[in-house]
Amino acid sequence: RPRSLCGRSRPTHFRGVTTVVTKLFNATLPDVAVFGEKDEQQAAVIKRMVRDLNFPIRIITSPIVREPDGLAMSSRNRYLSDEERQQALAIFSSLRNAKKAITGGLTEADSVITQISTEITAAGGEIDYVEIIDAENLTSVASIDCEVLIAVAEIGRASCRERV
């Protein structure tokens, strides 16, 4: 679903990603490639591309590695101002709180989305999207009754995801 989540605000992004990764795979002919869960939508697009093009490559996703304060490790973090870093941490905090609410029995996706949005905007963040999607097929869910991925992105800044 390259036109959902990050694909809405960056409509040609995944076309570029798949072109670059295809060229890399053709040049190196790997048996295995590892993509981080931090960019789970990108990993899903790559898995689909590998399947569709019959590449003999096993795609593995690697868990998010976090800095001591909880921010997902990324080379782009060094470009964040102190204020932007705090806003990015608000995303992570809102996702932890949402996960607690869901494991505590909250199943209405819109309520969870509202909770997350409220926390992020209260910290000064501008939301690009907050979506709760089925972790397998990346489709939106109204009721949380399966493993889901909560995906959040701020306009032009940070993004974060959490599996529940």
PDB file of C-alpha atoms in Angstrom:
ATOM      1  CA  ARG A   1       0.000   0.000   0.000  1.00  0.00           C
ATOM      2  CA  PRO A   2       2.527   2.607  -1.127  1.00  0.00           C
ATOM      3  CA  ARG A   3      -0.154   5.349  -1.386  1.00  0.00           C
ATOM      4  CA  SER A   4      -1.009   5.125   2.305  1.00  0.00           C
ATOM      5  CA  LEU A   5       0.887   6.410   5.341  1.00  0.00           C
ATOM      6  CA  CYS A   6       4.123   8.034   4.106  1.00  0.00           C
ATOM      7  CA  GLY A   7       3.081   7.453   0.493  1.00  0.00           C
ATOM      8  CA  ARG A   8       0.311  10.071   0.729  1.00  0.00           C
ATOM      9  CA  SER A   9       2.588  12.965   1.565  1.00  0.00           C
ATOM     10  CA  ARG A  10       5.516  11.626  -0.507  1.00  0.00           C
ATOM     11  CA  PRO A  11       3.780   9.972  -3.487  1.00  0.00           C
ATOM     12  CA  THR A  12       6.920   9.075  -5.479  1.00  0.00           C
ATOM     13  CA  HIS A  13       9.066   8.031  -2.512  1.00  0.00           C
ATOM     14  CA  PHE A  14       8.463   4.288  -2.725  1.00  0.00           C
ATOM     15  CA  ARG A  15       8.952   4.202  -6.491  1.00  0.00           C
ATOM     16  CA  GLY A  16      12.408   5.678  -5.893  1.00  0.00           C
ATOM     17  CA  VAL A  17      13.108   3.279  -3.028  1.00  0.00           C
ATOM     18  CA  THR A  18      12.162   0.214  -5.079  1.00  0.00           C
ATOM     19  CA  THR A  19      14.226   1.413  -8.045  1.00  0.00           C
ATOM     20  CA  VAL A  20      17.334   1.944  -5.908  1.00  0.00           C
ATOM     21  CA  VAL A  21      16.887  -1.333  -3.995  1.00  0.00           C
ATOM     22  CA  THR A  22      16.266  -3.292  -7.222  1.00  0.00           C
ATOM     23  CA  LYS A  23      19.505  -1.919  -8.691  1.00  0.00           C
ATOM     24  CA  LEU A  24      21.342  -2.757  -5.454  1.00  0.00           C
ATOM     25  CA  PHE A  25      19.929  -6.304  -5.416  1.00  0.00           C
ATOM     26  CA  ASN A  26      20.856  -6.815  -9.084  1.00  0.00           C
ATOM     27  CA  ALA A  27      24.389  -5.531  -8.481  1.00  0.00           C
ATOM     28  CA  THR A  28      25.057  -7.570  -5.332  1.00  0.00           C
ATOM     29  CA  LEU A  29      22.780 -10.632  -5.728  1.00  0.00           C
ATOM     30  CA  PRO A  30      22.249 -11.090  -1.968  1.00  0.00           C
ATOM     31  CA  ASP A  31      20.656 -14.127  -0.356  1.00  0.00           C
ATOM     32  CA  VAL A  32      19.367 -12.050   2.578  1.00  0.00           C
ATOM     33  CA  ALA A  33      18.579  -8.361   3.116  1.00  0.00           C
ATOM     34  CA  VAL A  34      17.735  -6.741   6.448  1.00  0.00           C
ATOM     35  CA  PHE A  35      15.420  -3.746   6.798  1.00  0.00           C
ATOM     36  CA  GLY A  36      14.532  -2.037  10.052  1.00  0.00           C
ATOM     37  CA  GLU A  37      11.055  -1.977  11.540  1.00  0.00           C
ATOM     38  CA  LYS A  38      11.505   1.773  12.014  1.00  0.00           C
ATOM     39  CA  ASP A  39      10.593   2.021   8.327  1.00  0.00           C
ATOM     40  CA  GLU A  40       8.080  -0.811   8.372  1.00  0.00           C
ATOM     41  CA  GLN A  41       6.070   0.454   5.410  1.00  0.00           C
ATOM     42  CA  GLN A  42       9.248   0.562   3.344  1.00  0.00           C
ATOM     43  CA  ALA A  43      10.115  -2.979   4.461  1.00  0.00           C
ATOM     44  CA  ALA A  44       6.625  -4.151   3.459  1.00  0.00           C
ATOM     45  CA  VAL A  45       7.004  -2.541   0.021  1.00  0.00           C
ATOM     46  CA  ILE A  46      10.401  -4.227  -0.427  1.00  0.00           C
ATOM     47  CA  LYS A  47       8.994  -7.620   0.643  1.00  0.00           C
ATOM     48  CA  ARG A  48       6.215  -7.232  -1.913  1.00  0.00           C
ATOM     49  CA  MET A  49       8.678  -6.186  -4.617  1.00  0.00           C
ATOM     50  CA  VAL A  50      10.895  -9.210  -3.893  1.00  0.00           C
ATOM     51  CA  ARG A  51       7.864 -11.506  -4.095  1.00  0.00           C
ATOM     52  CA  ASP A  52       6.474  -9.865  -7.259  1.00  0.00           C
ATOM     53  CA  LEU A  53       9.818  -9.910  -9.072  1.00  0.00           C
ATOM     54  CA  ASN A  54      10.703 -13.430  -7.871  1.00  0.00           C
ATOM     55  CA  PHE A  55      14.001 -12.325  -6.354  1.00  0.00           C
ATOM     56  CA  PRO A  56      15.577 -15.273  -4.501  1.00  0.00           C
ATOM     57  CA  ILE A  57      16.189 -13.079  -1.463  1.00  0.00           C
ATOM     58  CA  ARG A  58      14.984 -13.532   2.105  1.00  0.00           C
ATOM     59  CA  ILE A  59      13.926 -10.214   3.634  1.00  0.00           C
ATOM     60  CA  ILE A  60      14.361  -9.919   7.392  1.00  0.00           C
ATOM     61  CA  THR A  61      13.036  -7.065   9.496  1.00  0.00           C
ATOM     62  CA  SER A  62      15.100  -5.947  12.454  1.00  0.00           C
ATOM     63  CA  PRO A  63      13.592  -4.425  15.626  1.00  0.00           C
ATOM     64  CA  ILE A  64      13.859  -0.708  16.292  1.00  0.00           C
ATOM     65  CA  VAL A  65      16.942   0.247  18.294  1.00  0.00           C
ATOM     66  CA  ARG A  66      16.356   3.172  20.629  1.00  0.00           C
ATOM     67  CA  GLU A  67      18.579   5.768  22.229  1.00  0.00           C
ATOM     68  CA  PRO A  68      18.596   5.930  26.061  1.00  0.00           C
ATOM     69  CA  ASP A  69      15.769   8.513  26.060  1.00  0.00           C
ATOM     70  CA  GLY A  70      13.596   6.292  23.845  1.00  0.00           C
ATOM     71  CA  LEU A  71      14.065   8.029  20.491  1.00  0.00           C
ATOM     72  CA  ALA A  72      14.520   5.579  17.635  1.00  0.00           C
ATOM     73  CA  MET A  73      18.133   5.630  16.483  1.00  0.00           C
ATOM     74  CA  SER A  74      18.585   7.389  13.163  1.00  0.00           C
ATOM     75  CA  SER A  75      21.399   9.267  11.503  1.00  0.00           C
ATOM     76  CA  ARG A  76      18.873  12.071  10.946  1.00  0.00           C
ATOM     77  CA  ASN A  77      18.506  12.667  14.706  1.00  0.00           C
ATOM     78  CA  ARG A  78      21.632  14.798  14.763  1.00  0.00           C
ATOM     79  CA  TYR A  79      19.776  17.380  12.654  1.00  0.00           C
ATOM     80  CA  LEU A  80      16.972  17.750  15.207  1.00  0.00           C
ATOM     81  CA  SER A  81      16.936  20.866  17.347  1.00  0.00           C
ATOM     82  CA  ASP A  82      16.308  20.390  21.077  1.00  0.00           C
ATOM     83  CA  GLU A  83      12.660  21.366  20.511  1.00  0.00           C
ATOM     84  CA  GLU A  84      12.245  18.928  17.592  1.00  0.00           C
ATOM     85  CA  ARG A  85      13.818  16.157  19.644  1.00  0.00           C
ATOM     86  CA  GLN A  86      11.302  16.757  22.443  1.00  0.00           C
ATOM     87  CA  GLN A  87       8.479  16.651  19.903  1.00  0.00           C
ATOM     88  CA  ALA A  88       9.842  13.370  18.518  1.00  0.00           C
ATOM     89  CA  LEU A  89       9.977  11.991  22.058  1.00  0.00           C
ATOM     90  CA  ALA A  90       6.323  12.997  22.471  1.00  0.00           C
ATOM     91  CA  ILE A  91       5.502  10.681  19.562  1.00  0.00           C
ATOM     92  CA  PHE A  92       7.227   7.768  21.288  1.00  0.00           C
ATOM     93  CA  SER A  93       5.570   8.601  24.600  1.00  0.00           C
ATOM     94  CA  SER A  94       2.115   8.802  22.986  1.00  0.00           C
ATOM     95  CA  LEU A  95       2.682   5.407  21.358  1.00  0.00           C
ATOM     96  CA  ARG A  96       3.683   3.827  24.668  1.00  0.00           C
ATOM     97  CA  ASN A  97       0.548   5.274  26.270  1.00  0.00           C
ATOM     98  CA  ALA A  98      -1.593   4.014  23.385  1.00  0.00           C
ATOM     99  CA  LYS A  99      -0.087   0.541  23.706  1.00  0.00           C
ATOM    100  CA  LYS A 100      -0.937   0.532  27.415  1.00  0.00           C
ATOM    101  CA  ALA A 101      -4.515   1.599  26.643  1.00  0.00           C
ATOM    102  CA  ILE A 102      -4.908  -1.139  24.029  1.00  0.00           C
ATOM    103  CA  THR A 103      -3.433  -3.865  26.212  1.00  0.00           C
ATOM    104  CA  GLY A 104      -5.759  -2.558  28.924  1.00  0.00           C
ATOM    105  CA  GLY A 105      -8.765  -3.271  26.714  1.00  0.00           C
ATOM    106  CA  LEU A 106      -9.357  -0.184  24.539  1.00  0.00           C
ATOM    107  CA  THR A 107     -10.327  -1.472  21.080  1.00  0.00           C
ATOM    108  CA  GLU A 108     -11.766   1.572  19.271  1.00  0.00           C
ATOM    109  CA  ALA A 109      -9.100   2.788  16.835  1.00  0.00           C
ATOM    110  CA  ASP A 110     -10.523   6.327  16.613  1.00  0.00           C
ATOM    111  CA  SER A 111     -10.238   6.749  20.388  1.00  0.00           C
ATOM    112  CA  VAL A 112      -6.604   5.658  20.327  1.00  0.00           C
ATOM    113  CA  ILE A 113      -5.878   7.964  17.383  1.00  0.00           C
ATOM    114  CA  THR A 114      -7.457  10.892  19.245  1.00  0.00           C
ATOM    115  CA  GLN A 115      -5.401  10.120  22.364  1.00  0.00           C
ATOM    116  CA  ILE A 116      -2.158  10.030  20.356  1.00  0.00           C
ATOM    117  CA  SER A 117      -2.998  13.192  18.397  1.00  0.00           C
ATOM    118  CA  THR A 118      -3.839  15.095  21.564  1.00  0.00           C
ATOM    119  CA  GLU A 119      -0.536  14.173  23.232  1.00  0.00           C
ATOM    120  CA  ILE A 120       1.569  15.099  20.205  1.00  0.00           C
ATOM    121  CA  THR A 121      -0.125  18.425  19.500  1.00  0.00           C
ATOM    122  CA  ALA A 122       0.058  19.319  23.211  1.00  0.00           C
ATOM    123  CA  ALA A 123       3.841  18.953  22.894  1.00  0.00           C
ATOM    124  CA  GLY A 124       3.864  21.304  19.882  1.00  0.00           C
ATOM    125  CA  GLY A 125       3.947  18.680  17.137  1.00  0.00           C
ATOM    126  CA  GLU A 126       2.192  19.001  13.773  1.00  0.00           C
ATOM    127  CA  ILE A 127       0.732  15.672  12.722  1.00  0.00           C
ATOM    128  CA  ASP A 128       1.059  14.370   9.174  1.00  0.00           C
ATOM    129  CA  TYR A 129      -0.868  11.203  10.026  1.00  0.00           C
ATOM    130  CA  VAL A 130      -1.828   8.823  12.812  1.00  0.00           C
ATOM    131  CA  GLU A 131      -3.099   5.470  11.610  1.00  0.00           C
ATOM    132  CA  ILE A 132      -3.794   2.111  13.146  1.00  0.00           C
ATOM    133  CA  ILE A 133      -3.381  -0.662  10.622  1.00  0.00           C
ATOM    134  CA  ASP A 134      -3.419  -4.432  10.497  1.00  0.00           C
ATOM    135  CA  ALA A 135       0.224  -5.480  10.933  1.00  0.00           C
ATOM    136  CA  GLU A 136      -0.066  -8.136   8.206  1.00  0.00           C
ATOM    137  CA  ASN A 137      -1.727  -6.334   5.309  1.00  0.00           C
ATOM    138  CA  LEU A 138      -1.287  -2.655   6.316  1.00  0.00           C
ATOM    139  CA  THR A 139      -5.006  -1.864   5.968  1.00  0.00           C
ATOM    140  CA  SER A 140      -6.749   0.518   8.367  1.00  0.00           C
ATOM    141  CA  VAL A 141      -8.760  -0.992  11.196  1.00  0.00           C
ATOM    142  CA  ALA A 142     -11.730   0.491  13.037  1.00  0.00           C
ATOM    143  CA  SER A 143     -11.594  -2.037  15.861  1.00  0.00           C
ATOM    144  CA  ILE A 144      -8.383  -3.387  17.340  1.00  0.00           C
ATOM    145  CA  ASP A 145      -8.898  -7.140  17.352  1.00  0.00           C
ATOM    146  CA  CYS A 146      -5.660  -8.344  15.729  1.00  0.00           C
ATOM    147  CA  GLU A 147      -1.983  -7.444  15.849  1.00  0.00           C
ATOM    148  CA  VAL A 148      -1.803  -3.836  14.723  1.00  0.00           C
ATOM    149  CA  LEU A 149       0.810  -1.322  13.783  1.00  0.00           C
ATOM    150  CA  ILE A 150       0.300   2.213  15.014  1.00  0.00           C
ATOM    151  CA  ALA A 151       2.006   4.586  12.616  1.00  0.00           C
ATOM    152  CA  VAL A 152       2.592   8.264  13.357  1.00  0.00           C
ATOM    153  CA  ALA A 153       4.436  10.958  11.456  1.00  0.00           C
ATOM    154  CA  GLU A 154       4.923  14.648  12.059  1.00  0.00           C
ATOM    155  CA  ILE A 155       4.948  17.029   9.144  1.00  0.00           C
ATOM    156  CA  GLY A 156       8.502  17.213   7.850  1.00  0.00           C
ATOM    157  CA  ARG A 157      10.050  15.789  11.005  1.00  0.00           C
ATOM    158  CA  ALA A 158       9.815  12.519  12.803  1.00  0.00           C
ATOM    159  CA  SER A 159       7.930   9.307  12.364  1.00  0.00           C
ATOM    160  CA  CYS A 160       7.446   6.414  14.716  1.00  0.00           C
ATOM    161  CA  ARG A 161       5.691   3.083  14.777  1.00  0.00           C
ATOM    162  CA  GLU A 162       4.685   0.604  17.420  1.00  0.00           C
ATOM    163  CA  ARG A 163       3.339  -2.941  17.168  1.00  0.00           C
ATOM    164  CA  VAL A 164       0.537  -3.907  19.521  1.00  0.00           C
TER     165      VAL A 164
END
